[in-house]
Coordinates of C-alpha atoms and ligand atoms in Angstrom, one line a residue:
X1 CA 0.0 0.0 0.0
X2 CA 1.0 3.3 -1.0
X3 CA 2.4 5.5 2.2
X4 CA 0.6 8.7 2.4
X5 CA 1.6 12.3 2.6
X6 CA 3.0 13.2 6.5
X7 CA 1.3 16.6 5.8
X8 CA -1.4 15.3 4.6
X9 CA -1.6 12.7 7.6
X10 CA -1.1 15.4 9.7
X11 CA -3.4 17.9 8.3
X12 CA -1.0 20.7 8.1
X13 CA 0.6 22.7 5.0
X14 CA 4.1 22.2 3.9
X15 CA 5.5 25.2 5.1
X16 CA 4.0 24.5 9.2
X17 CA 5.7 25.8 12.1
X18 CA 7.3 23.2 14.2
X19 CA 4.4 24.4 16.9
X20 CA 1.8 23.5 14.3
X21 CA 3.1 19.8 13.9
X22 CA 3.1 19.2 17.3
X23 CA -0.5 20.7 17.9
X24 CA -1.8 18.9 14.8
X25 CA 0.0 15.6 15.9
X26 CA -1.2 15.5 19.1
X27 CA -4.7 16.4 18.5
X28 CA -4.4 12.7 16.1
X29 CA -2.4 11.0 18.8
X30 CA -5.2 11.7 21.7
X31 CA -8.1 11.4 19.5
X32 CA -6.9 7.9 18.5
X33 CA -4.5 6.6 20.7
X34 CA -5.1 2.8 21.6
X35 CA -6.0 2.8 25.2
X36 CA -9.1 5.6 24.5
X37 CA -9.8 3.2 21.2
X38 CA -9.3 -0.6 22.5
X39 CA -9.7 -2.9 20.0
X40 CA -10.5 -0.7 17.1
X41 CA -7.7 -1.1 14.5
X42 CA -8.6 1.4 12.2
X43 CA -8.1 3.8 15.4
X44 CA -4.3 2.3 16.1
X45 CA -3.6 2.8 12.2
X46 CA -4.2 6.4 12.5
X47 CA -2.3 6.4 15.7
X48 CA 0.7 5.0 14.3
X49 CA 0.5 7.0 10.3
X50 CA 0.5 10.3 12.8
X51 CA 3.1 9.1 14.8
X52 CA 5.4 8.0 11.8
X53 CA 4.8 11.3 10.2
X54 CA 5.4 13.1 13.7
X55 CA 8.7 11.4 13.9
X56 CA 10.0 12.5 10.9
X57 CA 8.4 16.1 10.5
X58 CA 9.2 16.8 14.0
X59 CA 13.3 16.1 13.3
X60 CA 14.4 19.4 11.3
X61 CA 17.0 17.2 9.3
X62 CA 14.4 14.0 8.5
X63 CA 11.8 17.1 7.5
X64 CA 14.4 18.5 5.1
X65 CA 15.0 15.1 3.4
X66 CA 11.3 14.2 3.6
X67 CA 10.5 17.8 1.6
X68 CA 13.1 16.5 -0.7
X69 CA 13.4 12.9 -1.7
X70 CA 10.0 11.7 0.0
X71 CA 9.4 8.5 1.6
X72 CA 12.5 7.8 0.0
X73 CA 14.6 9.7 1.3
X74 CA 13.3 8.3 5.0
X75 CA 14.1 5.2 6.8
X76 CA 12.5 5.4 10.2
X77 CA 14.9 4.9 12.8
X78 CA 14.8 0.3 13.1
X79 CA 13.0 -1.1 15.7
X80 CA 15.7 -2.7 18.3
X81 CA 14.0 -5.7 18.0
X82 CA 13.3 -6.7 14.9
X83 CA 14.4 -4.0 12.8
X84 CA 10.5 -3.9 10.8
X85 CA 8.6 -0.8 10.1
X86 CA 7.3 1.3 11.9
X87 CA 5.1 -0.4 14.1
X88 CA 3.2 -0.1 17.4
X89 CA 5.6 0.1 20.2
X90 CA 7.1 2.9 17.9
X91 CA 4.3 5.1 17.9
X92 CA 3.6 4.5 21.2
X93 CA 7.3 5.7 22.3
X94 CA 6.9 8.7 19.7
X95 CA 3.7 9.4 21.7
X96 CA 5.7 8.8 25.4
X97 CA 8.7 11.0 24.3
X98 CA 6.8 13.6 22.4
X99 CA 7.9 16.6 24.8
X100 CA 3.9 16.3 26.3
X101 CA 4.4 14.6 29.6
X102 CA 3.2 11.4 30.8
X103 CA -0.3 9.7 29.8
X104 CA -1.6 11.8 33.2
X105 CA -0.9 15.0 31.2
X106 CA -1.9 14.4 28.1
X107 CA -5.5 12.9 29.1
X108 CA -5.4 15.5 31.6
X109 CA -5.1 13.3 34.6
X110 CA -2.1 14.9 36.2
X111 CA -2.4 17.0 39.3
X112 CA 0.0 20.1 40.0
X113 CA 3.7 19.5 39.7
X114 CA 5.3 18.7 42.7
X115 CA 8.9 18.9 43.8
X116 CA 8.6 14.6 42.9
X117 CA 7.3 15.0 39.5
X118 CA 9.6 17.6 38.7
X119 CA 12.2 15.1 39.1
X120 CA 12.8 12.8 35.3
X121 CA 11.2 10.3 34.3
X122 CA 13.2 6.7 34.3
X123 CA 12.3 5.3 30.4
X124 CA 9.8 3.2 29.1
X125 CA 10.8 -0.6 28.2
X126 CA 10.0 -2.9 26.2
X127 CA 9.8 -6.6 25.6
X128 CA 8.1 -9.0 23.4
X129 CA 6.4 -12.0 24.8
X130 CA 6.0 -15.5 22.9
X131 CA 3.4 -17.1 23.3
X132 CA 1.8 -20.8 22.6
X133 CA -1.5 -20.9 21.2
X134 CA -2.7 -22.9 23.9
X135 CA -2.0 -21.0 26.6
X136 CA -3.6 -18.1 24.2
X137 CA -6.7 -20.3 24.5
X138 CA -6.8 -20.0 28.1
X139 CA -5.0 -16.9 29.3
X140 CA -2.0 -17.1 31.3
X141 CA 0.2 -15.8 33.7
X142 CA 3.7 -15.1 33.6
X143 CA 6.6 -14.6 35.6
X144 CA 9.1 -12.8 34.0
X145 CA 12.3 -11.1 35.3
X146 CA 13.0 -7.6 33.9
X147 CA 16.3 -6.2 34.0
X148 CA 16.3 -2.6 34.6
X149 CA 17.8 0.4 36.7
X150 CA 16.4 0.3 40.0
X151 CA 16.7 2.3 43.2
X152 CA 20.7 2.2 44.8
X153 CA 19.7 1.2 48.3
X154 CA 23.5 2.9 49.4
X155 CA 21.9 6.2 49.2
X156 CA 18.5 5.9 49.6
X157 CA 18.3 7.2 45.4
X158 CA 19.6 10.3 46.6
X159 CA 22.8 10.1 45.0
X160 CA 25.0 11.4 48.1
X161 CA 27.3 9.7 49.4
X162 CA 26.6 8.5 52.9
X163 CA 26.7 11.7 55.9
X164 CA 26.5 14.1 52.9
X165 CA 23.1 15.8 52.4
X166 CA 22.2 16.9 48.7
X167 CA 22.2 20.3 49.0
X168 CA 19.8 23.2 47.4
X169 CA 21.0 23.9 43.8
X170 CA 22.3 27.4 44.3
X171 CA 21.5 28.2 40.4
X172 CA 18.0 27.2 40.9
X173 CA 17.4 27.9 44.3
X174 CA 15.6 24.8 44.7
X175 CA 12.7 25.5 42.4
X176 CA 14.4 23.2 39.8
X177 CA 13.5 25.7 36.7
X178 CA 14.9 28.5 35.5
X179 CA 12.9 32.2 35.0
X180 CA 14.3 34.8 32.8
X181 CA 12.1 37.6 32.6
X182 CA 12.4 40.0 29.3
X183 CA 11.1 43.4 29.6
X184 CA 9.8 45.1 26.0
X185 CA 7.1 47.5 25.1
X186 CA 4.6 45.0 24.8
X187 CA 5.2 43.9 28.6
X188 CA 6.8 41.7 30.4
X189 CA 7.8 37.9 29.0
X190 CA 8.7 35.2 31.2
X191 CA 10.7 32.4 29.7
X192 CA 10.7 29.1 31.8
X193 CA 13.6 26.7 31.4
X194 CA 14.4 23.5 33.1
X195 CA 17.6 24.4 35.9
X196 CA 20.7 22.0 33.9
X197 CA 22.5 21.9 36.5
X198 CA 20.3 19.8 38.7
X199 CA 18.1 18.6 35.6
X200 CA 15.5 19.7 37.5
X201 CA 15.5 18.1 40.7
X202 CA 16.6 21.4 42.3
X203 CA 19.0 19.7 44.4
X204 CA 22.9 19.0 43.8
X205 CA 25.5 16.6 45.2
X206 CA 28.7 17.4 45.9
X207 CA 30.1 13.8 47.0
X208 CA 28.5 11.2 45.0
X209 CA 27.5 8.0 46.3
X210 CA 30.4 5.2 45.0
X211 CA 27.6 2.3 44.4
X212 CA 25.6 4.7 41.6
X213 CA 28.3 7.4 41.4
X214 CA 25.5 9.9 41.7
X215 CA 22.9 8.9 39.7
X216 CA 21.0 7.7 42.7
X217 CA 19.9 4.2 40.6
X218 CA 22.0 0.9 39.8
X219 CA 21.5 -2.3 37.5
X220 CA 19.4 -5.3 38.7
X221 CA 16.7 -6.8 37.9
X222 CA 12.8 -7.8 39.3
X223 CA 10.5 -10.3 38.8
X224 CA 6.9 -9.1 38.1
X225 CA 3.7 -11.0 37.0
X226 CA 1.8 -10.7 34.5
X227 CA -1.8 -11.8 33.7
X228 CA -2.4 -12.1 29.8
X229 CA -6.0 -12.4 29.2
X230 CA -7.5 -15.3 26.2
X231 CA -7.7 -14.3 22.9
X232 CA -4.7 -12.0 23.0
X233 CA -3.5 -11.5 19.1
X234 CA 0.5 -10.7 17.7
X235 CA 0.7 -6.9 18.1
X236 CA -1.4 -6.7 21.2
X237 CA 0.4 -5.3 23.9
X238 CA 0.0 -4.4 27.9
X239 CA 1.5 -1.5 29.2
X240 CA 2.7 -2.4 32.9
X241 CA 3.0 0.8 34.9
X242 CA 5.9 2.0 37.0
X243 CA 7.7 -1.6 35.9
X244 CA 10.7 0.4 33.6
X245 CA 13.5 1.9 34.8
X246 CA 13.5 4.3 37.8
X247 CA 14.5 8.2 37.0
X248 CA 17.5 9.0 38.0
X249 CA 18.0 10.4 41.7
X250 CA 14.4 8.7 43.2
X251 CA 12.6 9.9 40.0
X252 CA 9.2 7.9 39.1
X253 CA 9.8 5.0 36.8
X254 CA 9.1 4.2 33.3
X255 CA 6.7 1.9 32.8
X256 CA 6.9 -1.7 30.6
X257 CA 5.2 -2.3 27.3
X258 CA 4.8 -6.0 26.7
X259 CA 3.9 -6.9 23.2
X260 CA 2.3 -10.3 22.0
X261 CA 3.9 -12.6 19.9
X262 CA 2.1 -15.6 18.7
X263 CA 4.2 -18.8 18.4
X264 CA 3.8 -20.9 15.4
X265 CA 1.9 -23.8 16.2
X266 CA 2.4 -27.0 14.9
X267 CA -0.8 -28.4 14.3
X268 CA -3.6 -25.6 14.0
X269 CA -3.5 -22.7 12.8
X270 CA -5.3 -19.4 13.8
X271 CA -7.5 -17.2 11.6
X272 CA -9.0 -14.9 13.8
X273 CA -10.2 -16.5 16.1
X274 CA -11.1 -19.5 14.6
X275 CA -8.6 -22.8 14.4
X276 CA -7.7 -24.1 11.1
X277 CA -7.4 -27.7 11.5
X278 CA -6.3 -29.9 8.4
X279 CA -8.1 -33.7 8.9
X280 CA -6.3 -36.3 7.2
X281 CA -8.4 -39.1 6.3
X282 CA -8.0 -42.6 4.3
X283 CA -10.2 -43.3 0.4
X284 CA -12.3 -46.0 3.1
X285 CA -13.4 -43.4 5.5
X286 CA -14.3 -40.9 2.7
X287 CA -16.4 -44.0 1.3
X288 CA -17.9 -45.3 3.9
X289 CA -17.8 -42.1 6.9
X290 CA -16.6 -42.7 10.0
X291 CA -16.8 -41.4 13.4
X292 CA -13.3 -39.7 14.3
X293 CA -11.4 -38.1 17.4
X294 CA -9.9 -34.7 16.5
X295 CA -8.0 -32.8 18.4
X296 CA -8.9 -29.3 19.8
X297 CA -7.1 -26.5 21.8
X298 CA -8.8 -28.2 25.3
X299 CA -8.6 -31.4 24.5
X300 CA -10.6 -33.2 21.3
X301 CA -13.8 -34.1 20.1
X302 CA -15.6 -36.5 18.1
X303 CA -16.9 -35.6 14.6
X304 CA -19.3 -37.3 12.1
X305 CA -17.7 -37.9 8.4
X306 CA -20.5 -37.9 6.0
X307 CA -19.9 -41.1 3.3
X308 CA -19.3 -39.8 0.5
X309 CA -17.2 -36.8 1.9
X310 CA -15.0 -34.6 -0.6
X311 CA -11.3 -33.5 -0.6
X312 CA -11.4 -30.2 0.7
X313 CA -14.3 -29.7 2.6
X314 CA -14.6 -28.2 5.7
X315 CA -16.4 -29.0 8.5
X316 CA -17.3 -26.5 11.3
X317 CA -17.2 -27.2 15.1
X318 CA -18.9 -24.3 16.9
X319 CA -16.9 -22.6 19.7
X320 CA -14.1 -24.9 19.5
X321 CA -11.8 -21.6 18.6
X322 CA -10.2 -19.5 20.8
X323 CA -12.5 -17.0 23.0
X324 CA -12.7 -13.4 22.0
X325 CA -10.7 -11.0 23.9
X326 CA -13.4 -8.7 24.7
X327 CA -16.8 -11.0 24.9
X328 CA -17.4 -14.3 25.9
X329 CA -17.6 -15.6 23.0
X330 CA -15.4 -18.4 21.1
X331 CA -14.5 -18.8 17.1
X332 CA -15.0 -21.8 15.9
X333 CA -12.5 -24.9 14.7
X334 CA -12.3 -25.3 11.1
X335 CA -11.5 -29.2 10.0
X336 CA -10.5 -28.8 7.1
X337 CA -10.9 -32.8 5.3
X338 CA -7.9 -33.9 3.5
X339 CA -8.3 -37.2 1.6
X340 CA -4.5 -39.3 1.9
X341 CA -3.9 -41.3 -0.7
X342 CA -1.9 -44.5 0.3
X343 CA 1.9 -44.9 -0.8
X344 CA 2.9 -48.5 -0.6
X345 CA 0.0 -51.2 -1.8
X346 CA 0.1 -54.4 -0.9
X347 CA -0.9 -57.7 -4.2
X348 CA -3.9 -57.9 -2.3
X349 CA -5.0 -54.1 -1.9
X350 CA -4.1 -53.8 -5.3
X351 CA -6.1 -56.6 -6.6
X352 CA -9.1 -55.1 -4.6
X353 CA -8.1 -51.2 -6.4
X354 CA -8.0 -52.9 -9.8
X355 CA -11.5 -53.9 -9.4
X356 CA -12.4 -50.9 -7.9
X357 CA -11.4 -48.8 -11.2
X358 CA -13.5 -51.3 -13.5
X359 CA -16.6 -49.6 -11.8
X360 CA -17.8 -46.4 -13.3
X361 CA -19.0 -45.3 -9.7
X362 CA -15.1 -44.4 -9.2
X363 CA -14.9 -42.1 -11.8
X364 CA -15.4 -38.4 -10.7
X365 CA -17.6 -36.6 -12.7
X366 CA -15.1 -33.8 -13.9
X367 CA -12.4 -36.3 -14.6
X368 CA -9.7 -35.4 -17.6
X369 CA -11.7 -38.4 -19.3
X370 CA -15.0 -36.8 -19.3
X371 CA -13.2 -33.4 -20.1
X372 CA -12.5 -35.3 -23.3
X373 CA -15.3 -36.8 -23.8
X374 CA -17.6 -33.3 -23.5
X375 CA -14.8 -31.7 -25.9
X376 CA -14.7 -34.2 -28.5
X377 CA -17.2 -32.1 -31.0
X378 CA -15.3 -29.2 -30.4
X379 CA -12.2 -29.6 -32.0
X380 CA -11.5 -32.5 -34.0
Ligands
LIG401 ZN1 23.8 5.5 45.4
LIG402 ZN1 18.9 23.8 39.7

């Protein structure tokens, strides 16, 4: 499919303000971000177009070469994980790092700003979770260990070395941002900056702890649980809050975006959510029917061949499939009949096939022989 035009995705002319690209992007990204759209994919396809065309209108030097060369002259920055376009988990960090805050602020859950939220953010993380179709059938739970920065116990996150307070950042005076008023005949404008020297934590250390030299946070790791509901689909994800990294010096932590993989499975295979089954079954049974034992994703069942039963057909067993992620409903399995012809005969079975092919019965009705026999007139 044909990418469209960022500007166009955006709804903004070619010569917008950076100001303008960030208003028109996140006007898209709230109107049709996932978690206020769940389940709808036409929703997430917008959220991820605008986020694409955010992340390279946004960057003055991807803009210039976008104006230039087009999509061509793009290649969004490769997924750590696979290395694939553009997908989800990229939008959704476009969205996360897009200079508007956390989710609280942007859905305009977030209270005043407190000397704590001041502090930075630790980032967001990412994993991506394989799972069998099975335990998709059911829902699962797993334990996973996350590495991660967390808190340096040494000094309590602060950062100071032990007996030494952090002391008030002279440059900021605590407040952790920076005012510089400018006078002109219009009035007065106040320009508000984030302090650099305590990256806005409004507090300095002047002997660093040894364990995190400073930065208040080390390397480990934690084990976390996680319930993934049935029905779950590749590209789903869950967004585990506080679970990423911490900030640095006691700051809140990132949180962890899990994304769903499906394993391949060996026998069935998923369309929705209905299982695709392929039934092998001998010439006899096709003849004569049969009851038969098929497997399903809880166990198996028993299902009536018809005699007389054709290559190809497929049989439906209702609510055999795997269970809708939002309802509780199930798709169905699919059996999908698949006559086998035998390999090796033995003089006896071959005797019995010999006679078998004398009998007009075993001829099917649009065999090459009555092809010929309809187009006989035709052309000789
Ligand atoms: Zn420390
Ligand atoms: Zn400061």
């Amino acid at each position: 499919m044909a990418k469209r035009d960022y500007y166009d995705i955006l709804g903004i002319e070619r010569n917008a303000t950076a100001d303008e690209i960030k208003k028109a992007y996140r006007k898209l990204a709230m109107e049709h971000h996932p978690d206020k759209n769940p389940g709808d994919k036409s929703a997430e396809e917008r959220f991820k177009e605008a986020s694409e065309a955010y992340e390279v209108l946004r960057d003055p030097q991807k803009r210039q070469r976008y104006d230039a060369y087009g999509h061509a002259g793009i290649k969004v920055q490769a997924n750590p994980f696979d290395g694939m376009e553009f997908d989800l988990s990229d939008a959704l960090r476009t969205f996360m790092s897009g200079g508007f805050g956390g989710f609280g602020d942007i859905f305009g859950m977030g209270g005043g700003r407190s000397q704590r939220d001041r502090k930075l953010r630790g980032a967001d993380l990412q994993l991506k979770m394989a799972l069998a179709l099975e335990e998709i059938a059911t829902g699962v739970v797993k334990k996973i260990r996350i590495k991660k920065q967390i808190k340096c116990n040494t000094c309590n996150a602060t950062g100071a070395k032990s007996g030494s307070a952090p002391s008030t950042c002279p440059d900021c005076n605590g407040a952790g941002e920076i005012r510089n008023v400018s006078r002109s005949i219009f009035g007065q404008f106040v320009n508000i900056t984030t302090c650099t020297r305590c990256n806005g934590s409004g507090e300095i250390v002047k002997d660093y702890c040894m364990d995190c030299r400073g930065d208040g946070r080390i390397r480990g790791d934690h084990e976390v649980e996680i319930e993934i509901p049935a029905g779950v689909a590749t590209g789903n994800y869950l967004t585990i809050q506080g679970e990423g990294n911490v900030g640095p010096k006691g700051g809140p932590a990132g949180d962890v975006i899990v994304i769903i993989e499906e394993k391949e499975h060996e026998y069935f295979e998923r369309n929705g959510n209905d299982i695709i089954y392929e039934l092998p079954i001998s010439f006899s049974q096709a003849a004569l029917g049969d009851k038969v034992k098929v497997p399903t994703l809880n166990g198996s069942a028993e299902i009536d061949i018809t005699p007389g039963i054709q290559s190809g057909k497929i049989l439906r067993m209702r609510s055999k499939g795997l269970p809708h992620l939002r309802h509780h409903q199930r798709g169905d399995q699919l059996l999908r009949i698949r006559v086998w012809t035998p390999t090796k005969l033995t003089k006896d079975e071959r005797a019995i096939f010999e006679q078998l092919q004398k009998s007009d019965n075993m001829r099917p009705p649009k065999s090459v022989k009555s092809v010929f026999e309809k187009l006989k007139g035709v052309f000789n």
